[in-house]
Structures are given as structure tokens and as C-alpha cells.
CSV table of C-alpha atoms in Angstrom, one decimal:
chain,number,residue,atom,x,y,z
A,1,MET,CA,-48.9,-14.1,-84.5
A,2,PRO,CA,-47.8,-16.8,-87.1
A,3,PRO,CA,-45.1,-19.1,-85.7
A,4,ARG,CA,-42.5,-18.1,-88.4
A,5,LEU,CA,-42.8,-14.5,-87.3
A,6,PHE,CA,-42.3,-15.6,-83.7
A,7,PHE,CA,-39.2,-17.8,-84.2
A,8,PHE,CA,-37.4,-15.6,-86.7
A,9,PRO,CA,-36.5,-12.7,-84.2
A,10,LEU,CA,-35.1,-15.4,-81.9
A,11,LEU,CA,-32.8,-17.0,-84.4
A,12,VAL,CA,-31.4,-13.8,-85.9
A,13,PRO,CA,-29.1,-12.9,-83.0
A,14,ALA,CA,-27.9,-16.5,-82.6
A,15,LEU,CA,-27.2,-16.9,-86.3
A,16,ALA,CA,-25.4,-13.5,-86.5
A,17,ALA,CA,-23.1,-14.5,-83.6
A,18,PHE,CA,-22.5,-18.0,-85.1
A,19,VAL,CA,-21.5,-16.6,-88.5
A,20,LEU,CA,-19.2,-13.9,-86.9
A,21,PHE,CA,-17.3,-16.4,-84.8
A,22,LEU,CA,-16.9,-18.8,-87.8
A,23,LEU,CA,-15.4,-15.9,-89.8
A,24,LEU,CA,-12.9,-15.3,-86.9
A,25,GLY,CA,-12.0,-19.0,-86.9
A,26,TRP,CA,-13.5,-19.8,-83.5
A,27,LYS,CA,-15.6,-22.8,-84.4
A,28,MET,CA,-16.5,-24.3,-81.0
A,29,ASP,CA,-16.8,-20.8,-79.4
A,30,ALA,CA,-19.3,-19.9,-82.2
A,31,VAL,CA,-21.6,-22.7,-81.1
A,32,TYR,CA,-21.5,-21.7,-77.5
A,33,VAL,CA,-22.0,-18.0,-78.2
A,34,ALA,CA,-24.9,-18.7,-80.6
A,35,PHE,CA,-26.6,-21.0,-78.1
A,36,THR,CA,-26.1,-18.4,-75.4
A,37,ALA,CA,-27.6,-15.6,-77.6
A,38,LEU,CA,-30.5,-17.8,-78.5
A,39,VAL,CA,-31.3,-18.6,-74.8
A,40,SER,CA,-31.0,-14.9,-73.9
A,41,SER,CA,-33.3,-13.9,-76.7
A,42,VAL,CA,-35.9,-16.5,-75.6
A,43,LEU,CA,-35.7,-15.4,-71.9
A,44,THR,CA,-36.0,-11.7,-72.9
A,45,LEU,CA,-38.9,-12.4,-75.2
A,46,MET,CA,-40.7,-14.4,-72.5
A,47,ALA,CA,-40.2,-11.7,-69.9
A,48,VAL,CA,-41.5,-9.0,-72.3
A,49,ARG,CA,-44.4,-11.2,-73.3
A,50,GLU,CA,-45.3,-11.8,-69.6
A,51,LEU,CA,-45.2,-8.1,-68.9
A,52,LEU,CA,-47.3,-7.3,-71.9
A,53,GLN,CA,-49.9,-10.0,-71.1
A,54,ARG,CA,-50.2,-8.8,-67.5
A,55,ARG,CA,-50.7,-5.2,-68.6
A,56,LEU,CA,-53.3,-6.2,-71.2
A,57,ALA,CA,-55.1,-8.3,-68.7
A,58,ARG,CA,-55.2,-5.4,-66.2
A,59,LEU,CA,-56.5,-3.1,-69.0
A,60,ALA,CA,-59.2,-5.6,-69.9
A,61,ARG,CA,-60.3,-5.9,-66.3
A,62,GLN,CA,-60.5,-2.1,-66.0
A,63,ILE,CA,-62.6,-1.8,-69.1
A,64,LEU,CA,-65.0,-4.6,-68.1
A,65,GLN,CA,-65.4,-3.3,-64.5
A,66,ARG,CA,-65.7,0.4,-65.5
A,67,PRO,CA,-69.1,2.0,-65.1
A,68,GLU,CA,-70.6,3.5,-68.3
A,69,GLY,CA,-69.5,7.0,-68.9
A,70,SER,CA,-66.6,7.0,-66.3
A,71,ALA,CA,-63.0,7.8,-67.1
A,72,SER,CA,-60.0,5.6,-66.1
A,73,PRO,CA,-56.9,7.6,-65.3
A,74,LEU,CA,-53.5,5.9,-65.5
A,75,THR,CA,-51.9,4.9,-62.2
A,76,SER,CA,-48.2,5.3,-61.5
A,77,GLU,CA,-47.9,1.5,-61.6
A,78,ASP,CA,-49.5,1.5,-65.0
A,79,GLN,CA,-47.2,4.2,-66.2
A,80,ARG,CA,-44.1,2.3,-65.0
A,81,GLU,CA,-45.1,-1.0,-66.7
A,82,GLN,CA,-46.7,0.1,-69.9
A,83,PHE,CA,-45.3,0.3,-73.4
A,84,ASP,CA,-46.0,3.2,-75.8
A,85,GLU,CA,-48.1,0.9,-78.0
A,86,VAL,CA,-50.2,-0.2,-75.0
A,87,THR,CA,-50.7,3.4,-74.0
A,88,LEU,CA,-51.8,4.3,-77.5
A,89,PHE,CA,-54.1,1.3,-77.4
A,90,GLN,CA,-55.6,2.3,-74.1
A,91,ARG,CA,-56.2,5.8,-75.1
A,92,SER,CA,-57.9,4.6,-78.3
A,93,LEU,CA,-60.2,2.4,-76.1
A,94,GLU,CA,-60.9,5.4,-73.8
A,95,SER,CA,-61.9,7.5,-76.7
A,96,LEU,CA,-64.1,4.8,-78.1
A,97,HIS,CA,-65.6,4.2,-74.7
A,98,GLN,CA,-66.5,7.8,-74.2
A,99,ARG,CA,-68.1,8.1,-77.6
A,100,MET,CA,-70.1,4.9,-77.0
A,101,SER,CA,-71.1,6.2,-73.6
A,102,ALA,CA,-72.3,9.5,-75.0
A,103,ARG,CA,-74.2,7.7,-77.8
A,104,ASN,CA,-75.8,5.3,-75.3
A,105,ALA,CA,-76.8,8.1,-73.0
A,106,GLY,CA,-78.5,9.9,-76.0
A,107,LEU,CA,-80.3,6.7,-77.0
A,108,HIS,CA,-81.4,6.1,-73.5
A,109,GLN,CA,-82.8,9.7,-73.2
A,110,GLU,CA,-84.6,9.3,-76.5
A,111,ALA,CA,-86.1,6.0,-75.4
A,112,ARG,CA,-87.3,7.6,-72.1
A,113,THR,CA,-88.8,10.6,-74.0
A,114,LEU,CA,-90.6,8.3,-76.4
A,115,THR,CA,-92.0,6.2,-73.6
A,116,ALA,CA,-93.2,9.3,-71.7
A,117,VAL,CA,-94.9,10.6,-74.8
A,118,LEU,CA,-96.6,7.3,-75.6
A,119,ASP,CA,-97.7,6.8,-72.0
A,120,GLY,CA,-99.0,10.4,-71.9
A,121,MET,CA,-101.3,9.9,-74.8
A,122,ALA,CA,-105.0,9.3,-74.4
A,123,GLU,CA,-105.1,7.0,-77.4
A,124,GLY,CA,-104.0,3.4,-77.1
A,125,ILE,CA,-101.0,2.3,-79.2
A,126,TRP,CA,-99.4,-1.0,-79.9
A,127,VAL,CA,-96.5,-1.9,-82.2
A,128,THR,CA,-96.1,-5.4,-83.7
A,129,ASP,CA,-93.3,-7.2,-85.4
A,130,ALA,CA,-93.4,-8.6,-89.0
A,131,GLU,CA,-95.5,-11.6,-87.8
A,132,GLY,CA,-98.1,-9.5,-86.1
A,133,THR,CA,-96.9,-10.1,-82.5
A,134,VAL,CA,-97.2,-7.1,-80.1
A,135,VAL,CA,-93.7,-5.9,-79.1
A,136,ARG,CA,-94.6,-2.6,-77.5
A,137,HIS,CA,-97.7,-0.7,-76.2
A,138,ASN,CA,-98.5,2.3,-74.0
A,139,ASP,CA,-100.4,2.6,-70.7
A,140,ALA,CA,-103.6,3.9,-72.4
A,141,LEU,CA,-104.0,0.6,-74.3
A,142,ARG,CA,-103.9,-1.4,-71.2
A,143,ALA,CA,-106.5,0.8,-69.6
A,144,MET,CA,-108.8,0.3,-72.6
A,145,LEU,CA,-108.4,-3.4,-73.1
A,146,ARG,CA,-108.0,-4.4,-69.4
A,147,PRO,CA,-106.2,-7.7,-70.3
A,148,THR,CA,-105.8,-10.4,-67.7
A,149,GLY,CA,-102.2,-11.0,-68.6
A,150,GLU,CA,-99.4,-9.4,-70.6
A,151,ILE,CA,-99.9,-7.6,-73.9
A,152,VAL,CA,-96.4,-7.9,-75.2
A,153,GLY,CA,-95.9,-11.2,-77.0
A,154,GLN,CA,-99.6,-11.7,-77.8
A,155,ARG,CA,-101.3,-11.8,-81.2
A,156,PRO,CA,-104.2,-9.6,-82.1
A,157,LEU,CA,-106.7,-12.5,-82.0
A,158,ALA,CA,-105.6,-13.3,-78.5
A,159,LEU,CA,-106.2,-9.8,-77.2
A,160,LEU,CA,-109.3,-8.8,-79.3
A,161,ARG,CA,-111.3,-11.7,-80.8
A,162,HIS,CA,-112.1,-9.9,-84.0
A,163,ASP,CA,-111.0,-11.3,-87.3
A,164,SER,CA,-111.1,-7.9,-89.0
A,165,LEU,CA,-108.4,-6.4,-86.7
A,166,ASN,CA,-106.2,-9.5,-87.2
A,167,GLU,CA,-106.6,-9.2,-91.0
A,168,ALA,CA,-105.8,-5.5,-90.9
A,169,VAL,CA,-102.6,-6.2,-89.0
A,170,MET,CA,-101.5,-8.9,-91.4
A,171,ARG,CA,-102.2,-6.6,-94.4
A,172,ALA,CA,-100.1,-3.9,-92.8
A,173,CYS,CA,-97.2,-6.3,-92.1
A,174,HIS,CA,-97.1,-8.2,-95.4
A,175,GLU,CA,-98.7,-5.8,-97.9
A,176,GLY,CA,-98.0,-2.4,-96.5
A,177,ALA,CA,-101.7,-1.4,-96.5
A,178,SER,CA,-103.4,0.9,-94.0
A,179,THR,CA,-106.8,0.1,-92.6
A,180,ARG,CA,-109.5,2.0,-90.6
A,181,LEU,CA,-112.1,0.0,-88.7
A,182,GLU,CA,-114.4,0.3,-85.7
A,183,LEU,CA,-115.0,-2.4,-83.2
A,184,THR,CA,-117.4,-2.8,-80.3
A,185,LEU,CA,-116.2,-4.8,-77.3
A,186,GLU,CA,-119.0,-6.4,-75.4
A,187,GLY,CA,-119.0,-6.6,-71.6
A,188,LEU,CA,-120.4,-5.0,-68.5
A,189,LEU,CA,-119.5,-1.6,-70.0
A,190,PRO,CA,-119.5,-2.0,-73.8
A,191,LEU,CA,-116.5,-0.2,-75.4
A,192,THR,CA,-116.4,1.2,-79.0
A,193,LEU,CA,-113.0,1.6,-80.5
A,194,ALA,CA,-112.0,3.4,-83.7
A,195,ILE,CA,-108.7,1.8,-84.9
A,196,ARG,CA,-106.2,2.8,-87.5
A,197,VAL,CA,-103.6,0.1,-88.5
A,198,THR,CA,-100.6,1.2,-90.6
A,199,PRO,CA,-97.3,-0.3,-91.6
A,200,LEU,CA,-94.2,1.1,-89.7
A,201,GLY,CA,-92.8,2.4,-93.0
A,202,GLY,CA,-89.3,2.7,-94.3
A,203,ASP,CA,-87.2,-0.5,-93.9
A,204,LEU,CA,-88.8,-1.3,-90.5
A,205,PRO,CA,-90.9,-4.5,-90.5
A,206,GLY,CA,-94.1,-4.7,-88.6
A,207,SER,CA,-97.2,-2.5,-88.0
A,208,ALA,CA,-98.6,0.1,-85.6
A,209,ALA,CA,-102.2,0.5,-84.4
A,210,VAL,CA,-103.8,3.5,-82.8
A,211,PHE,CA,-107.0,3.0,-80.7
A,212,HIS,CA,-109.5,5.8,-80.1
A,213,ASP,CA,-112.2,5.3,-77.5
A,214,VAL,CA,-115.3,6.7,-79.2
A,215,THR,CA,-117.9,5.1,-76.9
A,216,GLU,CA,-119.1,8.4,-75.5
A,217,LEU,CA,-119.1,10.0,-79.0
A,218,ARG,CA,-121.3,7.2,-80.4
A,219,HIS,CA,-123.6,7.5,-77.4
A,220,LEU,CA,-124.0,11.2,-78.0
A,221,GLU,CA,-124.6,10.7,-81.7
A,222,LYS,CA,-127.4,8.2,-80.8
A,223,VAL,CA,-128.9,10.7,-78.3
A,224,ARG,CA,-128.8,13.4,-80.9
A,225,LYS,CA,-130.5,11.3,-83.5
A,226,ASP,CA,-133.1,10.1,-81.1
A,227,PHE,CA,-133.7,13.7,-79.9
A,228,VAL,CA,-134.1,15.0,-83.5
A,229,ALA,CA,-136.5,12.1,-84.3
A,230,ASN,CA,-138.5,12.7,-81.1
A,231,VAL,CA,-138.7,16.5,-81.7
A,232,SER,CA,-139.8,16.0,-85.3
A,233,HIS,CA,-142.5,13.5,-84.2
A,234,GLU,CA,-143.7,15.7,-81.4
A,235,LEU,CA,-143.9,18.8,-83.6
A,236,ARG,CA,-145.5,16.9,-86.5
A,237,THR,CA,-148.6,15.9,-84.4
A,238,PRO,CA,-149.9,19.3,-83.5
A,239,ILE,CA,-148.8,20.8,-86.8
A,240,THR,CA,-150.6,18.1,-88.8
A,241,ALA,CA,-153.8,18.7,-86.7
A,242,ILE,CA,-153.6,22.4,-87.1
A,243,ARG,CA,-153.0,22.1,-90.9
A,244,GLY,CA,-155.7,19.5,-91.3
A,245,TYR,CA,-158.5,21.4,-89.5
A,246,ALA,CA,-157.4,24.7,-91.2
A,247,GLU,CA,-157.7,23.1,-94.6
A,248,THR,CA,-161.1,21.7,-93.6
A,249,LEU,CA,-162.3,25.1,-92.6
A,250,GLN,CA,-161.0,26.5,-95.9
A,251,GLY,CA,-162.8,23.8,-97.8
A,252,GLY,CA,-166.2,25.0,-96.6
A,253,ALA,CA,-166.6,24.1,-93.0
A,254,LEU,CA,-166.7,27.8,-92.0
A,255,GLY,CA,-170.3,27.8,-93.2
A,256,ASP,CA,-171.3,25.4,-90.4
A,257,ALA,CA,-171.0,27.5,-87.2
A,258,GLN,CA,-171.1,24.6,-84.9
A,259,VAL,CA,-168.5,22.5,-86.7
A,260,ALA,CA,-166.3,25.6,-87.3
A,261,ALA,CA,-166.3,26.5,-83.6
A,262,ARG,CA,-165.3,22.9,-82.7
A,263,MET,CA,-162.5,22.9,-85.2
A,264,VAL,CA,-161.2,26.3,-84.1
A,265,ASP,CA,-161.2,25.1,-80.6
A,266,ILE,CA,-159.1,22.1,-81.6
A,267,ILE,CA,-156.7,24.3,-83.6
A,268,HIS,CA,-156.3,26.5,-80.5
A,269,ARG,CA,-155.5,23.6,-78.2
A,270,GLN,CA,-153.0,22.2,-80.6
A,271,SER,CA,-151.3,25.6,-81.0
A,272,GLU,CA,-151.1,25.8,-77.2
A,273,ARG,CA,-149.6,22.3,-77.1
A,274,LEU,CA,-147.1,23.4,-79.8
A,275,SER,CA,-146.2,26.5,-77.8
A,276,GLU,CA,-145.7,24.5,-74.7
A,277,LEU,CA,-143.4,22.1,-76.5
A,278,VAL,CA,-141.3,24.9,-77.9
A,279,GLU,CA,-141.1,26.6,-74.5
A,280,ASP,CA,-140.1,23.3,-72.8
A,281,LEU,CA,-137.4,22.6,-75.5
A,282,LEU,CA,-136.0,26.1,-75.0
A,283,GLU,CA,-136.0,25.7,-71.2
A,284,LEU,CA,-134.3,22.3,-71.4
A,285,SER,CA,-131.7,23.7,-73.8
A,286,ARG,CA,-130.9,26.6,-71.4
A,287,LEU,CA,-130.6,24.2,-68.5
A,288,GLU,CA,-128.3,21.8,-70.3
A,289,SER,CA,-126.1,24.7,-71.6
A,290,ARG,CA,-126.1,26.2,-68.1
A,291,GLU,CA,-127.5,29.5,-69.5
A,292,VAL,CA,-130.1,29.7,-66.7
A,293,LYS,CA,-128.9,31.8,-63.9
A,294,LEU,CA,-130.2,30.4,-60.7
A,295,ARG,CA,-130.5,32.6,-57.6
A,296,VAL,CA,-129.8,30.2,-54.7
A,297,GLN,CA,-131.3,31.3,-51.4
A,298,ASP,CA,-133.3,30.0,-48.5
A,299,VAL,CA,-136.7,28.9,-49.8
A,300,SER,CA,-139.7,27.8,-47.7
A,301,MET,CA,-140.9,24.6,-49.2
A,302,ALA,CA,-144.4,25.1,-47.6
A,303,LEU,CA,-144.8,28.4,-49.5
A,304,VAL,CA,-143.5,27.0,-52.8
A,305,SER,CA,-145.8,23.9,-52.5
A,306,THR,CA,-148.8,26.1,-51.8
A,307,ARG,CA,-148.1,28.2,-54.9
A,308,ALA,CA,-147.7,25.2,-57.1
A,309,ALA,CA,-150.9,23.6,-55.7
A,310,GLU,CA,-152.9,26.7,-56.4
A,311,VAL,CA,-152.1,26.4,-60.1
A,312,VAL,CA,-153.3,22.8,-60.5
A,313,ARG,CA,-156.1,23.0,-57.9
A,314,HIS,CA,-158.7,23.9,-60.6
A,315,LYS,CA,-157.8,20.8,-62.7
A,316,ALA,CA,-157.8,18.6,-59.5
A,317,GLN,CA,-161.3,19.9,-58.6
A,318,GLY,CA,-162.5,19.1,-62.1
A,319,LYS,CA,-161.6,15.4,-61.5
A,320,ARG,CA,-162.7,15.4,-57.9
A,321,ILE,CA,-159.1,14.8,-56.7
A,322,ALA,CA,-158.3,15.6,-53.1
A,323,LEU,CA,-155.1,17.8,-53.0
A,324,GLU,CA,-153.5,17.8,-49.6
A,325,LEU,CA,-150.4,19.8,-48.4
A,326,ASN,CA,-148.5,18.6,-45.3
A,327,VAL,CA,-145.2,20.5,-45.6
A,328,PRO,CA,-144.2,22.0,-42.2
A,329,PRO,CA,-143.3,25.7,-42.3
A,330,ASP,CA,-139.8,25.0,-40.9
A,331,VAL,CA,-138.8,23.0,-43.9
A,332,VAL,CA,-136.4,25.4,-45.6
A,333,ALA,CA,-134.2,24.4,-48.5
A,334,ARG,CA,-131.3,26.1,-50.4
A,335,GLY,CA,-132.4,26.6,-54.0
A,336,ASP,CA,-133.9,28.9,-56.6
A,337,GLU,CA,-137.4,29.8,-55.6
A,338,ARG,CA,-138.8,30.0,-59.2
A,339,GLY,CA,-137.0,26.8,-60.2
A,340,LEU,CA,-138.4,24.9,-57.1
A,341,GLU,CA,-141.9,26.2,-57.9
A,342,GLN,CA,-141.5,24.9,-61.5
A,343,VAL,CA,-140.3,21.5,-60.1
A,344,LEU,CA,-143.3,21.1,-57.8
A,345,LEU,CA,-145.7,22.4,-60.5
A,346,ASN,CA,-144.5,19.8,-63.0
A,347,LEU,CA,-144.7,17.0,-60.4
A,348,LEU,CA,-148.2,18.0,-59.2
A,349,ASP,CA,-149.5,18.5,-62.8
A,350,ASN,CA,-148.3,14.9,-63.7
A,351,ALA,CA,-149.8,13.6,-60.5
A,352,VAL,CA,-153.2,15.1,-61.2
A,353,LYS,CA,-153.0,14.2,-64.9
A,354,TYR,CA,-152.5,10.4,-64.2
A,355,THR,CA,-154.7,10.1,-61.2
A,356,PRO,CA,-158.3,8.9,-62.0
A,357,GLU,CA,-161.4,10.8,-60.7
A,358,GLY,CA,-161.9,10.6,-57.0
A,359,GLY,CA,-158.2,10.0,-56.3
A,360,ARG,CA,-155.8,11.7,-53.9
A,361,VAL,CA,-152.6,13.7,-54.3
A,362,THR,CA,-150.5,14.5,-51.2
A,363,VAL,CA,-147.5,16.7,-50.8
A,364,SER,CA,-145.4,16.1,-47.6
A,365,GLY,CA,-142.0,17.3,-46.4
A,366,GLY,CA,-139.4,17.1,-43.7
A,367,ARG,CA,-135.7,16.7,-43.1
A,368,GLU,CA,-133.7,13.4,-43.6
A,369,ASP,CA,-130.0,13.0,-43.0
A,370,GLY,CA,-129.4,16.7,-43.0
A,371,ARG,CA,-131.3,17.3,-46.3
A,372,CYS,CA,-134.6,18.8,-47.1
A,373,VAL,CA,-137.1,16.2,-48.5
A,374,VAL,CA,-140.4,16.7,-50.2
A,375,HIS,CA,-142.6,13.8,-51.3
A,376,VAL,CA,-145.3,14.1,-54.0
A,377,HIS,CA,-147.6,11.0,-53.7
A,378,ASP,CA,-150.6,10.2,-55.9
A,379,SER,CA,-153.1,7.3,-56.1
A,380,GLY,CA,-152.9,7.1,-59.9
A,381,VAL,CA,-152.2,4.4,-62.4
A,382,GLY,CA,-148.6,3.9,-61.3
A,383,ILE,CA,-145.6,2.9,-63.4
A,384,GLU,CA,-144.1,-0.5,-64.2
A,385,SER,CA,-140.7,-1.1,-62.8
A,386,ARG,CA,-139.2,-1.5,-66.3
A,387,HIS,CA,-139.9,2.1,-67.0
A,388,LEU,CA,-138.6,3.7,-63.8
A,389,ALA,CA,-135.0,4.0,-64.9
A,390,ARG,CA,-136.0,6.0,-68.1
A,391,ILE,CA,-138.9,8.2,-67.1
A,392,PHE,CA,-136.5,11.2,-66.7
A,393,GLU,CA,-135.2,11.0,-70.3
A,394,ARG,CA,-136.4,13.5,-72.8
A,395,PHE,CA,-139.6,12.5,-74.6
A,396,TYR,CA,-139.8,9.1,-72.9
A,397,ARG,CA,-143.4,8.1,-72.3
A,398,VAL,CA,-144.7,5.1,-70.4
A,399,ASP,CA,-147.9,5.1,-72.5
A,400,LYS,CA,-147.3,7.2,-75.6
A,401,GLY,CA,-150.9,7.3,-76.8
A,402,ARG,CA,-152.4,8.3,-73.4
A,403,SER,CA,-149.7,10.8,-72.7
A,404,ARG,CA,-150.3,12.7,-75.9
A,405,ASP,CA,-154.1,12.6,-75.4
A,406,MET,CA,-153.5,14.2,-72.0
A,407,GLY,CA,-151.4,17.0,-73.5
A,408,GLY,CA,-148.0,16.2,-72.2
A,409,THR,CA,-144.8,17.2,-74.0
A,410,GLY,CA,-142.7,14.4,-72.6
A,411,LEU,CA,-140.1,16.9,-71.3
A,412,GLY,CA,-141.5,17.8,-67.8
A,413,LEU,CA,-139.6,15.2,-65.8
A,414,SER,CA,-136.4,15.8,-67.7
A,415,ILE,CA,-136.7,19.6,-66.8
A,416,VAL,CA,-137.3,18.6,-63.2
A,417,LYS,CA,-134.2,16.5,-63.1
A,418,HIS,CA,-132.0,19.2,-64.7
A,419,LEU,CA,-133.3,21.9,-62.4
A,420,LEU,CA,-132.7,19.9,-59.2
A,421,SER,CA,-129.2,18.9,-60.4
A,422,ALA,CA,-128.3,22.5,-61.0
A,423,MET,CA,-129.4,23.3,-57.4
A,424,GLY,CA,-127.4,20.4,-56.0
A,425,GLY,CA,-130.4,18.2,-55.5
A,426,GLU,CA,-131.8,15.0,-56.8
A,427,ILE,CA,-135.1,13.2,-57.4
A,428,ARG,CA,-136.1,9.6,-56.9
A,429,VAL,CA,-139.3,7.7,-57.8
A,430,GLU,CA,-141.1,4.7,-56.3
A,431,SER,CA,-144.2,3.3,-58.1
A,432,GLN,CA,-146.3,0.2,-58.5
A,433,PRO,CA,-148.9,-0.3,-61.3
A,434,ASN,CA,-152.5,0.6,-60.1
A,435,GLU,CA,-151.1,1.6,-56.7
A,436,GLY,CA,-149.8,5.1,-57.5
A,437,SER,CA,-146.4,6.8,-57.5
A,438,THR,CA,-144.2,8.8,-55.1
A,439,PHE,CA,-141.7,11.3,-56.4
A,440,THR,CA,-139.2,12.4,-53.8
A,441,ILE,CA,-136.9,15.4,-54.2
A,442,PHE,CA,-133.8,16.0,-52.0
A,443,LEU,CA,-132.3,19.4,-51.6
A,444,PRO,CA,-129.6,21.0,-49.4
A,445,ALA,CA,-131.3,22.1,-46.2
A,446,THR,CA,-130.8,25.5,-44.5
A,447,VAL,CA,-129.2,25.2,-41.0
A,448,PRO,CA,-131.6,26.4,-38.4
A,449,SER,CA,-130.7,29.7,-36.8
A,450,GLU,CA,-130.7,28.3,-33.3
A,451,ALA,CA,-128.3,25.5,-34.4
A,452,ALA,CA,-126.1,28.1,-36.1
A,453,ALA,CA,-126.1,30.2,-32.9
A,454,GLY,CA,-125.2,27.3,-30.7
């Protein structure tokens, strides 16, 4: 309050008393009365001012100490000491406090909802300020980047050392331009991220970036491309041979009975190879799509081994390869009988195929760690260690030229792996060049009846 407004109310009563007494002719009494009125006004004003200050101070303490959203009812002491103006002021503050509390509660709930939505997303998200510094992110981004420290407060180059991402963030912050890019993060497990960087929009400064993990997608695309390329190559070889010899026959070779017979025999072998390739592709496709219905039951591995050996025995005898079966009759596995016969047939066929004349192929079985185990060992050419991790891939060949000459489709071991996996089993391989190979299959074993009875 300005000083002139403060002193004027004090002087008015004293001046009025002084003038009144002068008019009545009491000069000295006018001075005393005016002075007394002035002192009384001052004391009264001081008392009122003290009371008002005390009330306002109490009101200020109540407001500062009050929890958000709570009401503050007037006490009887407050009602005795307060002025109407103070009451009005307090009620105004109460109303303002309640409105602010309601608004803050709404903002807090919106913030919690936004945080829950962001943290529930599979995509990583970060938000930067106008200078490109990260001010917010979600849990998925931390799981993707696996930073050693905090993400908030960092620049893009400090988190991902890729100039293209930093440039995209700067363009979004300063030019309002959106950018799509894809980055591969090197490491123990390489990570491929598809990123979209956009400005925040409106009058908000800064940018936002959304990170999609496309590592598995890119891997599947590569597998698909490799598969198409391998299938095309594998189909082209027999088709080219069939077409070439057929054109030769059409060109006049039919007149030479000996040459024609040899060419027809080649065409027949290549057509069989083409048929085998198509059948293997269909079988593998059915296994991968789980269209094959397996009938899981107790299967005697000795019986299945004998059936598979009979199929390849003629080929083994033609190369003077000794084929031995040492699977005890009590080795019984849980699996699909037809599927297990196909597994052993593929393994035995490969063993005979890559074992030189005069070699040996042995099938043995037993139980290990509660599982049924069957070993297929050969004394063949063996496999180098660098190939062992990939021999179960489709169309993977250790020696491409020799494998094709021997009539393989490159899908046998892949079918074996998928069949065993569908039956809850697995396969392992041990091999050394020029020392042979041992393929071992593991299957759930049947509990013996005497053990079950006990």
C-alpha cells in the first residue's frame, strides 16, 4: 500500500476533531483531542493490521502444508478471527486449489497412461529436444540397444555410432524432414534396425524416432532367397541333362541303338533324380508347416534298423561294404515308426554312399541318461570340422561336385533333423576327415514294463 494511502486514514479523525474544537473556541482542547484521536487511530490500525497479518500467515501455512487435492475446512478459531474479505480470499484460494488439483490429477493420469503405452510397445522409441538430445525413451529401446549407461541426456552419436542416424535427427529437428533408414549393429548377436525419424510436429521442438527390430525378418529373407536359388540350381541340372539328351536323340542319335540306349538310360536316371528332389522338397515343406501327422508310439529300434538296412544292403554289397547291426531288441523309443525308418534309411544311405569300397557301416543302440540312443558309424571320407555346423541345412553340400555325381538331393539330413525334432528328439554328428563319421540320434525312451510296475 502506498504511504499516502496509509497515513491519510489516520489523519482524518484527528483533523476533524481539531477543526471541530477550533470552531467551538476550545483551542488548547482541540490540540489534545486531535492528538488523542490520532493515537487511538494508530493503535487501532496496528491491532487490526496485526490480526490480519496473523490470519494471512496461518492461511499461508495451511495452503503450503495441505496435501494436493485435500480440503481445508475453517476452524472455530479461524471463524472468530477472520474478516469477510479474508474469508472470500480463502474461499477463492480453495476453489483455485481444487481446480489445480483436479487438473494435475488428470495430467498425472495421462502421463501414466502414455508411459504404460510406450513401455508396452515392441518397437523402441525415443524423443529428443531441439538440439537432438534424448529426453525420453521406452523400455523396448533399452532392451534393443543394451546401453552401458543412461539413454536420457545422450546424443544419437553417443548411443549408435552411425552418422546417418545423427544426420536424420538433425534434419528432423532443424528442417522438419522425415527419414527412413536401416542400420546393422555389429556385435556378438548382430542386430538390424529399421528406423523412422520424424519431427514432433506442431509448435513442439525436437524429433521422435521409432526403432523396429527386423533382424529375424532379414534372416528369413536371406534364407528364402538362398532356398529359391538352390532349388533353381538343383532343378536346372537334371532338366538341362534331360533336355540336352532328348534334343540329341531328336537330332538323329535314335539311329544308333547303342548310343540311344545309353542316352535313354541317362534321361531315366536324371528324371528319377528330379522326382526324388521334388518329393524331398514336398516332404520338407510338410514337415516345416507341421502338416505331417505323426503317430507317436513305442517303436523297436532294432526292427526299424533292420528294415532300413535291408533297403541299402544291395547298394552296400555292390561296394563290398560290411553292414553290421548291433541294436538290442530292448531298445524301444517313443516316435513315429515310418518317420524313424526314414531317418535311419537316410543316414544309412549317406553312410554307404560316402564310404569307399571295402569299408564298414555299423548301427548300434542303447540307452543313455534315460533316452534312447542310436549310432550310425561309417569308415568313409569324413567331414571337416568347419562343415559340421551346417550339414543339416537345406542343400548344403560338403563337396558339391561329388554329392551331385552320387545322386544326392542335399535335403536328406535336413529332413532327418526336422523329423527328429517333431518327435522330440535330436541328432548330433562327430567326424574327422578320412576317419569316418558317426551320426547319433536321441529319442525319448519307453519306460520298461517292470520299472513301471515297480
